[in-house]
Every structure is written in structure tokens, then in C-alpha cells.
PDB file of C-alpha atoms in Angstrom:
ATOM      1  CA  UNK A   1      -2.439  23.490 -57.163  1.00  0.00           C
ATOM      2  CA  UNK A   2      -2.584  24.168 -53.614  1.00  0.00           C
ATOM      3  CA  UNK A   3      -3.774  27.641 -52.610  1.00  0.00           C
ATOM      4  CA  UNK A   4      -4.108  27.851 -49.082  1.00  0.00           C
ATOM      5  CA  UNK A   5      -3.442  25.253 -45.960  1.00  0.00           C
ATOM      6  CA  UNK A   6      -5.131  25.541 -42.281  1.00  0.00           C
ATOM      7  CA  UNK A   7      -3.425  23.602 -39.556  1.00  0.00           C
ATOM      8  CA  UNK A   8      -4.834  22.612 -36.593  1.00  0.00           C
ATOM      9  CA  UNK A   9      -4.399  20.103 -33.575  1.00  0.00           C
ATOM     10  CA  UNK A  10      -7.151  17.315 -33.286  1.00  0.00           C
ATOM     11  CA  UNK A  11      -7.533  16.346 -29.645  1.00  0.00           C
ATOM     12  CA  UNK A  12     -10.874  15.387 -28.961  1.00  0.00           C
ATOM     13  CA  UNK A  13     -11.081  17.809 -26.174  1.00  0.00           C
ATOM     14  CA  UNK A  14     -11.272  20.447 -29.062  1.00  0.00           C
ATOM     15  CA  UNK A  15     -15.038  19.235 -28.215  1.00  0.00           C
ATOM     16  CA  UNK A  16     -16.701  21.086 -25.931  1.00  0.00           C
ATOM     17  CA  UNK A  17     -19.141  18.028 -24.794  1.00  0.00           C
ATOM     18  CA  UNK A  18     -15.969  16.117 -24.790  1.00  0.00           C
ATOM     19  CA  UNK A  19     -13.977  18.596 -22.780  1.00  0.00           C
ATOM     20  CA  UNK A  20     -17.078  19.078 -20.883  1.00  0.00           C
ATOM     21  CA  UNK A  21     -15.808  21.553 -17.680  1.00  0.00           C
ATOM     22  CA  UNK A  22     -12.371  21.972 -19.054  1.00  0.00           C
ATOM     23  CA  UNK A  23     -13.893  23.168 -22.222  1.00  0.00           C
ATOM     24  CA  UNK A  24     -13.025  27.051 -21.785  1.00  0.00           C
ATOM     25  CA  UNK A  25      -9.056  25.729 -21.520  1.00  0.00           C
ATOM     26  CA  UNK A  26      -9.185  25.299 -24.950  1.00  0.00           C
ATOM     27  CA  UNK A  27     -11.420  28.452 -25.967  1.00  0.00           C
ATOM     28  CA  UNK A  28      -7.971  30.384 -28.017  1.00  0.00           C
ATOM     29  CA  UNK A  29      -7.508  27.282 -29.866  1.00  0.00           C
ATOM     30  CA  UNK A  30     -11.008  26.950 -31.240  1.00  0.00           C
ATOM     31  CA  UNK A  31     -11.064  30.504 -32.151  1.00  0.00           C
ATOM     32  CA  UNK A  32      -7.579  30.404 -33.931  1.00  0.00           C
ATOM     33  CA  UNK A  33      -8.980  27.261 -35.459  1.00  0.00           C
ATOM     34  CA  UNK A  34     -11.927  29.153 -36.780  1.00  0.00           C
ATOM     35  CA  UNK A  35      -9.836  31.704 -38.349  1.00  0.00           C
ATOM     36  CA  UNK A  36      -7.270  29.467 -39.996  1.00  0.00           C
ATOM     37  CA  UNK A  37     -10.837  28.074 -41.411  1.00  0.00           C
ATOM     38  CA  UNK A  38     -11.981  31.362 -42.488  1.00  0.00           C
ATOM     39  CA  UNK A  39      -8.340  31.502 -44.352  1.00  0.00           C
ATOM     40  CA  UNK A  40      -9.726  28.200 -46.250  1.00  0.00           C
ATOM     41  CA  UNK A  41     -12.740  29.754 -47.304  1.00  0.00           C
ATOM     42  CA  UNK A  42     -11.330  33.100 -48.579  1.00  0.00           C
ATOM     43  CA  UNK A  43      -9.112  31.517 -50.964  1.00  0.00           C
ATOM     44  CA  UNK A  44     -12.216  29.878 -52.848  1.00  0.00           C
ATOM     45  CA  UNK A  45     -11.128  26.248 -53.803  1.00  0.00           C
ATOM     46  CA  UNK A  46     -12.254  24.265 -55.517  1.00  0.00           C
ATOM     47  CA  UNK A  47     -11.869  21.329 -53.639  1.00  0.00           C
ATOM     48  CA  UNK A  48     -10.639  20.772 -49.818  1.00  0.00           C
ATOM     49  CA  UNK A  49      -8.408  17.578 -48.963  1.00  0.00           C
ATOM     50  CA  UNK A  50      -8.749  17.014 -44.986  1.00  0.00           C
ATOM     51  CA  UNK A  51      -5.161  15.010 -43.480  1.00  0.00           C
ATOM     52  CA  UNK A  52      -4.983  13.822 -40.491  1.00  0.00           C
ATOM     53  CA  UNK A  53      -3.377  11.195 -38.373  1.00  0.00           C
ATOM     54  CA  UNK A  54      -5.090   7.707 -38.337  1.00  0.00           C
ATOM     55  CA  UNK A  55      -4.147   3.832 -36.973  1.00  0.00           C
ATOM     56  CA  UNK A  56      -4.225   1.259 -39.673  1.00  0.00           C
ATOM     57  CA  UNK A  57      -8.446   1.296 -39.518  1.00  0.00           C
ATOM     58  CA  UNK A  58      -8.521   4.416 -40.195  1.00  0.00           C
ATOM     59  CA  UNK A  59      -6.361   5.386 -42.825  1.00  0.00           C
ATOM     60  CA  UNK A  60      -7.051   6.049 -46.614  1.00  0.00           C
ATOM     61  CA  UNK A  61      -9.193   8.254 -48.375  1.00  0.00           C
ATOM     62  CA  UNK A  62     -13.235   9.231 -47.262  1.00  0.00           C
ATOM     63  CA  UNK A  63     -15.414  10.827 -48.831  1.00  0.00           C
ATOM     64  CA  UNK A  64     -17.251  13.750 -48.121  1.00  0.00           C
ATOM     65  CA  UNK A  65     -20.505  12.407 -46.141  1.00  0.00           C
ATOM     66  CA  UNK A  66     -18.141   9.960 -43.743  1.00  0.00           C
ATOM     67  CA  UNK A  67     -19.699   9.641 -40.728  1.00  0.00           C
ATOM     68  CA  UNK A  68     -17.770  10.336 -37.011  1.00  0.00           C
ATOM     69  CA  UNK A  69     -18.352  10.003 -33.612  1.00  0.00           C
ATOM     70  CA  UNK A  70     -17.698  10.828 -30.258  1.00  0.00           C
ATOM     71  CA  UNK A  71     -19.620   8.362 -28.783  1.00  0.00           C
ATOM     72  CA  UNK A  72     -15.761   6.429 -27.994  1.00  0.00           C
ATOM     73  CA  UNK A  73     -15.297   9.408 -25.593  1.00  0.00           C
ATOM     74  CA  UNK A  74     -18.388   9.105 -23.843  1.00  0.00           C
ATOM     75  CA  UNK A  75     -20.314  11.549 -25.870  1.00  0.00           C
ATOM     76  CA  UNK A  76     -24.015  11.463 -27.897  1.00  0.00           C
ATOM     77  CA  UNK A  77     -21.843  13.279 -30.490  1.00  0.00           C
ATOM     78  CA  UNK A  78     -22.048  12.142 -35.075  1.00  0.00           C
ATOM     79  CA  UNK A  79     -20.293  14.254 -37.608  1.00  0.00           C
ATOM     80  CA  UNK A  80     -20.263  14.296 -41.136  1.00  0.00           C
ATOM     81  CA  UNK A  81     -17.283  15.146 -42.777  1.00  0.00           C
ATOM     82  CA  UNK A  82     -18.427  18.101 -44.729  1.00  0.00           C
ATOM     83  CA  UNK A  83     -21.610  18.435 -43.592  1.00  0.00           C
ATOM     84  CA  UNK A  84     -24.421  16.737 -45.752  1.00  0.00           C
ATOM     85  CA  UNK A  85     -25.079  12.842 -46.505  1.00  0.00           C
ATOM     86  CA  UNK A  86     -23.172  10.184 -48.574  1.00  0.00           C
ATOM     87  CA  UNK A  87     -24.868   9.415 -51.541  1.00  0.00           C
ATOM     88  CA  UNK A  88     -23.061   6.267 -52.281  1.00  0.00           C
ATOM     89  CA  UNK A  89     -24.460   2.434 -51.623  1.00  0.00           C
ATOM     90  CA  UNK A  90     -20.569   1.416 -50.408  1.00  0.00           C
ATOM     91  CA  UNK A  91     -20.537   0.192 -46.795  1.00  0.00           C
ATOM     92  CA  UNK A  92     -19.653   3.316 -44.310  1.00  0.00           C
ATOM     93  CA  UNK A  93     -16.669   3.847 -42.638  1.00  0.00           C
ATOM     94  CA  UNK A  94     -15.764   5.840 -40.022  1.00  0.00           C
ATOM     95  CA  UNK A  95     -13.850   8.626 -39.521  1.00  0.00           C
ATOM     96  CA  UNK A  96     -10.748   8.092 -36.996  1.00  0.00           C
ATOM     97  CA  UNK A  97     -10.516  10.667 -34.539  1.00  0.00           C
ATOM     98  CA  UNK A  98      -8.865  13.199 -35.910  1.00  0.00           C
ATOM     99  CA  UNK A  99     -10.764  13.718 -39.192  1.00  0.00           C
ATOM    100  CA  UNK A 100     -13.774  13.810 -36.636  1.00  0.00           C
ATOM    101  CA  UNK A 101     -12.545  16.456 -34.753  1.00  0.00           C
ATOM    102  CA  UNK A 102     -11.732  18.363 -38.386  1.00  0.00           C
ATOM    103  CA  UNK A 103     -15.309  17.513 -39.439  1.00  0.00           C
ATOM    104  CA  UNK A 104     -16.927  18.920 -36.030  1.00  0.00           C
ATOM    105  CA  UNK A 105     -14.518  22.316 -36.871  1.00  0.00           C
ATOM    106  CA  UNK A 106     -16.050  22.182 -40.432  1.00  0.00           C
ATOM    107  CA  UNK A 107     -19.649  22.121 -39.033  1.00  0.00           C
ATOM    108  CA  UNK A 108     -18.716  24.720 -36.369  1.00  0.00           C
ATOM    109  CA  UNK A 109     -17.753  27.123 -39.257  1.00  0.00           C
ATOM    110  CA  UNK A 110     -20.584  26.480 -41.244  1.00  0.00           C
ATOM    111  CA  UNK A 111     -18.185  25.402 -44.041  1.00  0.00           C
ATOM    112  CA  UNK A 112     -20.155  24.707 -47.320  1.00  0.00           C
ATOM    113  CA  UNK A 113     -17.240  26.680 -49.624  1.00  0.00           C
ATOM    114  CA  UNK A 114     -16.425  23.069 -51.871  1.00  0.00           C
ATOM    115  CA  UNK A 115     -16.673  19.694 -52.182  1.00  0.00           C
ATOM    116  CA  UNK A 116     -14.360  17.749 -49.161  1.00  0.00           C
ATOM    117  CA  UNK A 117     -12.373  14.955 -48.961  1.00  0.00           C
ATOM    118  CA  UNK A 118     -10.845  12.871 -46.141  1.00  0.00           C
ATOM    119  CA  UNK A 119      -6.886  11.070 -46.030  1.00  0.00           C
ATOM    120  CA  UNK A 120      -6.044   9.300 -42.493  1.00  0.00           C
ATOM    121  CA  UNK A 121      -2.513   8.982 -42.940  1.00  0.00           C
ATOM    122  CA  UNK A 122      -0.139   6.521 -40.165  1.00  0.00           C
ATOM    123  CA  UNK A 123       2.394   8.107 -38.018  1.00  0.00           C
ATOM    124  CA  UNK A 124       5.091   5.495 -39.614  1.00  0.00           C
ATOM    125  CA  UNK A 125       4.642   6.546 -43.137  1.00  0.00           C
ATOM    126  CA  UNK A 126       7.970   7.891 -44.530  1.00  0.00           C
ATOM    127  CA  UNK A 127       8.640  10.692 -45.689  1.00  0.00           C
ATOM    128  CA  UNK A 128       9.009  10.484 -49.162  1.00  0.00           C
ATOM    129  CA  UNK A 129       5.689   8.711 -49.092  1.00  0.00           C
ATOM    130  CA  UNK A 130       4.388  11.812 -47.423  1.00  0.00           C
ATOM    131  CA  UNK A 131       5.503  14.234 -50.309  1.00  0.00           C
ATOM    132  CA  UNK A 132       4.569  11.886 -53.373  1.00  0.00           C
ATOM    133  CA  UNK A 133       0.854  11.727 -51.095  1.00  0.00           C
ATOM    134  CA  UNK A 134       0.884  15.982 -50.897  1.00  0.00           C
ATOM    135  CA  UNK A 135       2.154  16.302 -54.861  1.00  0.00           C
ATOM    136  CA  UNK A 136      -0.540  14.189 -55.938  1.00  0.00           C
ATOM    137  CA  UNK A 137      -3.347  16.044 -53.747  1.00  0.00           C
ATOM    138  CA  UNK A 138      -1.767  19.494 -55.049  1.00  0.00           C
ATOM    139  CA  UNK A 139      -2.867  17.910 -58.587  1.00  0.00           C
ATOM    140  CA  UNK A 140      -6.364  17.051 -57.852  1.00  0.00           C
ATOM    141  CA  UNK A 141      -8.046  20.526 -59.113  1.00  0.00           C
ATOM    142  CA  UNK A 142      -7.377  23.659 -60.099  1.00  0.00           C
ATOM    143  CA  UNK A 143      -7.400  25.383 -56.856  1.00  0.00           C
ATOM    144  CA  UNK A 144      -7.112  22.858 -53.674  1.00  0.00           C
ATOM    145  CA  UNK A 145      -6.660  23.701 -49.956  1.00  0.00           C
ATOM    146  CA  UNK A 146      -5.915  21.477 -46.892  1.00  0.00           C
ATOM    147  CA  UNK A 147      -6.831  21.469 -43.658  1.00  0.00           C
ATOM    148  CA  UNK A 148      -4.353  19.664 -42.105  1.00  0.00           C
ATOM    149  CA  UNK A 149      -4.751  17.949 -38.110  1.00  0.00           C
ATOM    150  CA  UNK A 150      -2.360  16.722 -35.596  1.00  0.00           C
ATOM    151  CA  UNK A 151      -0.597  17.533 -32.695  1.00  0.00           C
ATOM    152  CA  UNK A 152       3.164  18.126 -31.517  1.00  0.00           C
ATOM    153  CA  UNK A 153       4.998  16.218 -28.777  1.00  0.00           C
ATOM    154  CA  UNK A 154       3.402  14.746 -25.578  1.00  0.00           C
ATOM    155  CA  UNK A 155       6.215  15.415 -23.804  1.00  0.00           C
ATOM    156  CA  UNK A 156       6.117  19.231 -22.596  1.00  0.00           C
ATOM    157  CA  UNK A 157       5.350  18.468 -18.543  1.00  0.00           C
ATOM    158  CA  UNK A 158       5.446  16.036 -16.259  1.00  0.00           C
ATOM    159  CA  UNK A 159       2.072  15.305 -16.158  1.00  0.00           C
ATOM    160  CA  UNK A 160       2.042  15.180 -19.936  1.00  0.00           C
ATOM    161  CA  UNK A 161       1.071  11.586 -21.996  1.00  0.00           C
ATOM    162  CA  UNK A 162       4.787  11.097 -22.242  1.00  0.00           C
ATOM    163  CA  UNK A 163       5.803  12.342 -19.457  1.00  0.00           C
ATOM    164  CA  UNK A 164       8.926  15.174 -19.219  1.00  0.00           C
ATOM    165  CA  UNK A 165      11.034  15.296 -22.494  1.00  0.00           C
ATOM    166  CA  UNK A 166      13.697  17.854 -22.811  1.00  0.00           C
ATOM    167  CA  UNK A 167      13.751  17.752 -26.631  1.00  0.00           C
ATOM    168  CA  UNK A 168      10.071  18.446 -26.525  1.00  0.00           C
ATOM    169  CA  UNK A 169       9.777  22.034 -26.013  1.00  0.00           C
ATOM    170  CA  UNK A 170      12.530  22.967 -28.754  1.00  0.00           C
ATOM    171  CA  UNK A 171      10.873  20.460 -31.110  1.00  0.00           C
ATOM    172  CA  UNK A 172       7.801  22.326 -30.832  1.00  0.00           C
ATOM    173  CA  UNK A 173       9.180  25.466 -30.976  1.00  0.00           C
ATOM    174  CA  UNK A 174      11.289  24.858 -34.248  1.00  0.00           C
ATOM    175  CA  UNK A 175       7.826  23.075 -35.496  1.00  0.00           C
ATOM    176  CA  UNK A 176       5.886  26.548 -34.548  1.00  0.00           C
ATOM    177  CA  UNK A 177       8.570  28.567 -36.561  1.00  0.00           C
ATOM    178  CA  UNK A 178       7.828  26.061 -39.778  1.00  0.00           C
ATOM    179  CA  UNK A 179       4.507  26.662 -39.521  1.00  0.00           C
ATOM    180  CA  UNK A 180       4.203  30.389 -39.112  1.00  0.00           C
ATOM    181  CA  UNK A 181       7.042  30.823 -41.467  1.00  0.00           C
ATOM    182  CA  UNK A 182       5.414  28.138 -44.433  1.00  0.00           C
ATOM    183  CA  UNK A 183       8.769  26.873 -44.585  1.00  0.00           C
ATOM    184  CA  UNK A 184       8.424  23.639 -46.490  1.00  0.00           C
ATOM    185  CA  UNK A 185      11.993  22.568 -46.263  1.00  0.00           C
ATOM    186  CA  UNK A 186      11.994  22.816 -42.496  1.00  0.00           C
ATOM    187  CA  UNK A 187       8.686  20.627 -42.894  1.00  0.00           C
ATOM    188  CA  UNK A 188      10.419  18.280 -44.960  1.00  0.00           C
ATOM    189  CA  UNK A 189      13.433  17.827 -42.542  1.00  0.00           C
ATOM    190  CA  UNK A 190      11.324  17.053 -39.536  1.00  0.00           C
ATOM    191  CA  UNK A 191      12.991  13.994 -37.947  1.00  0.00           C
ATOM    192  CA  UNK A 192      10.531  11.301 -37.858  1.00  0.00           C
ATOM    193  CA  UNK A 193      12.656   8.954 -35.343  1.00  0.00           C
ATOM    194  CA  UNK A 194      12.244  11.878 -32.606  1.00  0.00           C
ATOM    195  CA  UNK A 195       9.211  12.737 -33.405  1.00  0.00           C
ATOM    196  CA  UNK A 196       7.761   8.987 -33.009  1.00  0.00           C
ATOM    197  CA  UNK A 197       9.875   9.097 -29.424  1.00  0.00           C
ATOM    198  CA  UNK A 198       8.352  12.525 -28.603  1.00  0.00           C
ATOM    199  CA  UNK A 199       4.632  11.005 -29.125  1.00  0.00           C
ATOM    200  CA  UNK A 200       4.217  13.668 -32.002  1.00  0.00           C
ATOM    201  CA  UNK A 201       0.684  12.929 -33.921  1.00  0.00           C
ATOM    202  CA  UNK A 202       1.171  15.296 -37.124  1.00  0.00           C
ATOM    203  CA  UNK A 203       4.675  14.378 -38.573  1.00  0.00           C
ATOM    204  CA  UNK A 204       3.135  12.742 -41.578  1.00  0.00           C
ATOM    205  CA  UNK A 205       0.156  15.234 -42.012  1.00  0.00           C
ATOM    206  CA  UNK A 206       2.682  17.899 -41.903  1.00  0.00           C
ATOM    207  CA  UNK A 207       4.872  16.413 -44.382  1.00  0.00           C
ATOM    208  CA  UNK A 208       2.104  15.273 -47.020  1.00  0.00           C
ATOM    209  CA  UNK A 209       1.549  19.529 -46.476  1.00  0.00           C
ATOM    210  CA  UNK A 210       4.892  20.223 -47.634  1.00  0.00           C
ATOM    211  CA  UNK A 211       4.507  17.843 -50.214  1.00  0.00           C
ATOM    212  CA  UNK A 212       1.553  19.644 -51.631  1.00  0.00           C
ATOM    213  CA  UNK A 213       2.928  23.068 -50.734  1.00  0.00           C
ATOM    214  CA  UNK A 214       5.921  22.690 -52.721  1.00  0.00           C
ATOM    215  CA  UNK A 215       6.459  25.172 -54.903  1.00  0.00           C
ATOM    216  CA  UNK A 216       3.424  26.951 -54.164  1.00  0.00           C
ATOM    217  CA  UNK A 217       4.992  30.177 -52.766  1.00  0.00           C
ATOM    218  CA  UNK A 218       2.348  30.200 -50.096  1.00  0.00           C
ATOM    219  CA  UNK A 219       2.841  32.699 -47.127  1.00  0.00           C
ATOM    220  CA  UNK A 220       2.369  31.361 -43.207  1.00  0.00           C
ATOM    221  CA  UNK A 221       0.735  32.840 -40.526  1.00  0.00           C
ATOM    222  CA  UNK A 222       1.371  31.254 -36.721  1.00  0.00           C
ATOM    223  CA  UNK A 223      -2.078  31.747 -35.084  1.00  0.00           C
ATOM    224  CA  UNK A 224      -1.800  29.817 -31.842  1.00  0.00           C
ATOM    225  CA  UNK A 225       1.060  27.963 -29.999  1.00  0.00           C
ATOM    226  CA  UNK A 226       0.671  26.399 -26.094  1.00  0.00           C
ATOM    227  CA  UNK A 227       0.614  23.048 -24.402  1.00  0.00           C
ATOM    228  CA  UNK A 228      -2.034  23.162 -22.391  1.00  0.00           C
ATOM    229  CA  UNK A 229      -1.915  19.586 -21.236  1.00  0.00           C
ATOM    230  CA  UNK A 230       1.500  19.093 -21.802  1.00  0.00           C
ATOM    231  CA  UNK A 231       0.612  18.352 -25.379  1.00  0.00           C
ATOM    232  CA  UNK A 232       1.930  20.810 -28.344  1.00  0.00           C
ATOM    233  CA  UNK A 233      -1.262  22.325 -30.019  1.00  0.00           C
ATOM    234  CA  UNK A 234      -0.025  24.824 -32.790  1.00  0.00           C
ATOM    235  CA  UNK A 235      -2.727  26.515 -35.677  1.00  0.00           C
ATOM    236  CA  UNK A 236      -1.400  28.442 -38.559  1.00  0.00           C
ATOM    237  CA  UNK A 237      -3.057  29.535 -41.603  1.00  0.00           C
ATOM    238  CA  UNK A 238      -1.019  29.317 -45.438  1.00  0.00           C
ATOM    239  CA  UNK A 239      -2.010  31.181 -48.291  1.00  0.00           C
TER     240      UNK A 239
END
């Protein structure tokens, strides 16, 4: 069953060498990330499912040992997701970017706490997709925990990916109190049309979360909310 859940946002600029002199923008976010990670650890599981959002190359499962880079962003950067080498003679794959950025938080934490596994899941999945996804990873040991990446709307500011989109900002904010309130129905009424027009990365990871989390009776905790770049980046911690 699921016993605790860590969301975070996966820009690669999460990086410092990828955010190179911007880096310190981003320097609350990391920390909150590390936290919400810390939440992960403290509920000792016994196995740790990382979703995040992924094109068509990228999706399905990886195993813990999948390599990422940075190298698409112009950085000498290779993860691992969770640390350690693949000890497996099946062809490698790598990690799309937002696994990548959860395997660089993993390393950053020193994480080492249980065995980790990777889902890239596509921003058109449906919904009901998403829960069966989250009820099945809620059954794959005794005590599980996510870590869960992707961003909200691109559409906070004018010089946002999206540009200016007055539904952004209150999509965000209802988003923020689903988060820090572990409120899977809220989760599980996200409107996936808006959020595709919005240029919202996490709709699916979020949902395969409230998938898993149903039932669960886990509490939230809203850690960090802003849109730096006109991007929503939220990180909250469930246990």
C-alpha cells in the first residue's frame, strides 16, 4: 500500500549546471524538494515507484540503474536512477527528462532507503488509465512510496512558454490546495482538456498518485508554490 508520496516539478533547470547563473532562482525549490525526499525516507518503504511525464520514447517502466543525461541541455551531466548500476544484459534505455531530473534529486539526497523503480507516463493518458496505473503500483509491496514529477501550467506571465493564460493562475492555485490538502478527489477531477491547453506537464503523474493514494488516508503537506518562469512549480510531501 502506499505510505507516503513526494511531489516535485522536473524542469531541468532544477540542475544547477543546467541552470548555470540562474541556478540560485530555484534554490527554495531544491530545498523543499529535499525535504519532501526526506518525507520518503522516513516512512521506510519498501519499494519507491518514480512517475513522471514522458513523450512516447520515454514512457513505460525502468528499472533502477536507468541511465540519464543532461548532455541534451548542453551539460557533461549522467544519472542513474537510484544510484548504483543495472545488472541486467537488456539493451539500456534512457531516462526522459523528467525521471532524470528525479534521479539527479535522488543522488542529491543520498537516497539509498529501497529498491527504485521508474514509470514515464504521456500527458494524453486518461484518467481512468491513470488510477488503474496508481492502484496497481499501491499493490506492488507492502509499504510503497512515490515520488511523483511534473509541473503546472505554462501560462502564468507573458513571457511564460505559453504565453498569458487567465485560467492559469487559479488552475494552479486549486492544484496547490490538492496537493497540500492530499485531496485525492480533487486530484481525480483535474480537467485534462484545460490542463493540455494550459501546457500542464503533471496531470497524469498526479492522477496515477491519486490512483495509488486512494484510500490510503495519507495527510498532505504544501511545501513550495511559485512560478518563477511563468511556469507552476509546486512540492508537497504525503504521508
Amino acid at each position: 500500500m502506499l505510505v507516503a508520496a513526494a511531489v516535485c516539478p522536473c524542469p531541468p533547470l532544477l540542475v544547477p549546471e543546467v541552470a548555470a547563473g540562474a541556478a540560485p532562482e530555484l534554490d527554495a525549490a531544491r530545498a523543499a524538494c529535499t525535504d519532501a525526499l526526506g518525507v520518503l525516507a522516513a516512512s521506510r518503504p519498501d519499494r519507491l515507484i518514480v512517475v513522471g511525464p514522458a513523450e512516447q520514447s520515454g514512457r513505460g517502466p525502468f528499472p533502477q540503474g536507468a541511465p540519464g543525461s543532461f548532455r541534451g541541455f548542453g551539460v557533461d551531466l549522467d544519472v542513474r536512477l537510484g544510484g548504483g548500476e543495472r545488472n541486467s544484459m537488456e539493451p539500456e534505455r534512457e531516462l526522459p527528462p523528467s525521471l532524470a531530473v528525479a534521479a539527479w534529486l535522488l543522488e542529491r539526497t543520498g537516497w539509498s532507503d529501497a529498491p527504485v523503480e521508474g514509470l514515464g507516463v504521456g500527458e494524453p493518458l486518461a484518467a481512468d488509465r491513470c488510477f488503474q496505473a496508481g492502484e496497481g503500483i499501491a499493490g506492488r509491496a507492502g509499504r510503497v512510496a512515490l515520488l511523483v514529477m511534473g509541473d503546472g501550467s505554462a501560462c502564468r506571465t507573458l513571457k511564460a512558454p505559453g504565453y498569458l493564460d487567465e485560467r492559469a493562475a487559479p488552475f494552479d492555485a486549486a492544484l496547490a490546495r490538492a496537493l497540500g490538502a492530499a485531496d485525492v478527489t480533487a486530484l481525480k477531477a483535474l480537467d485534462a482538456e484545460l490542463a493540455y491547453e494550459l501546457k500542464v506537464s503533471g496531470r497524469a503523474p498526479w492522477q496515477v498518485l491519486a490512483g495509488a493514494a486512494e484510500g490510503a488516508g495519507l495527510a498532505g503537506a504544501l511545501l513550495y508554490e511559485d512560478a518563477p518562469y511563468g511556469v507552476g512549480y509546486l512540492v508537497a510531501a504525503w504521508s
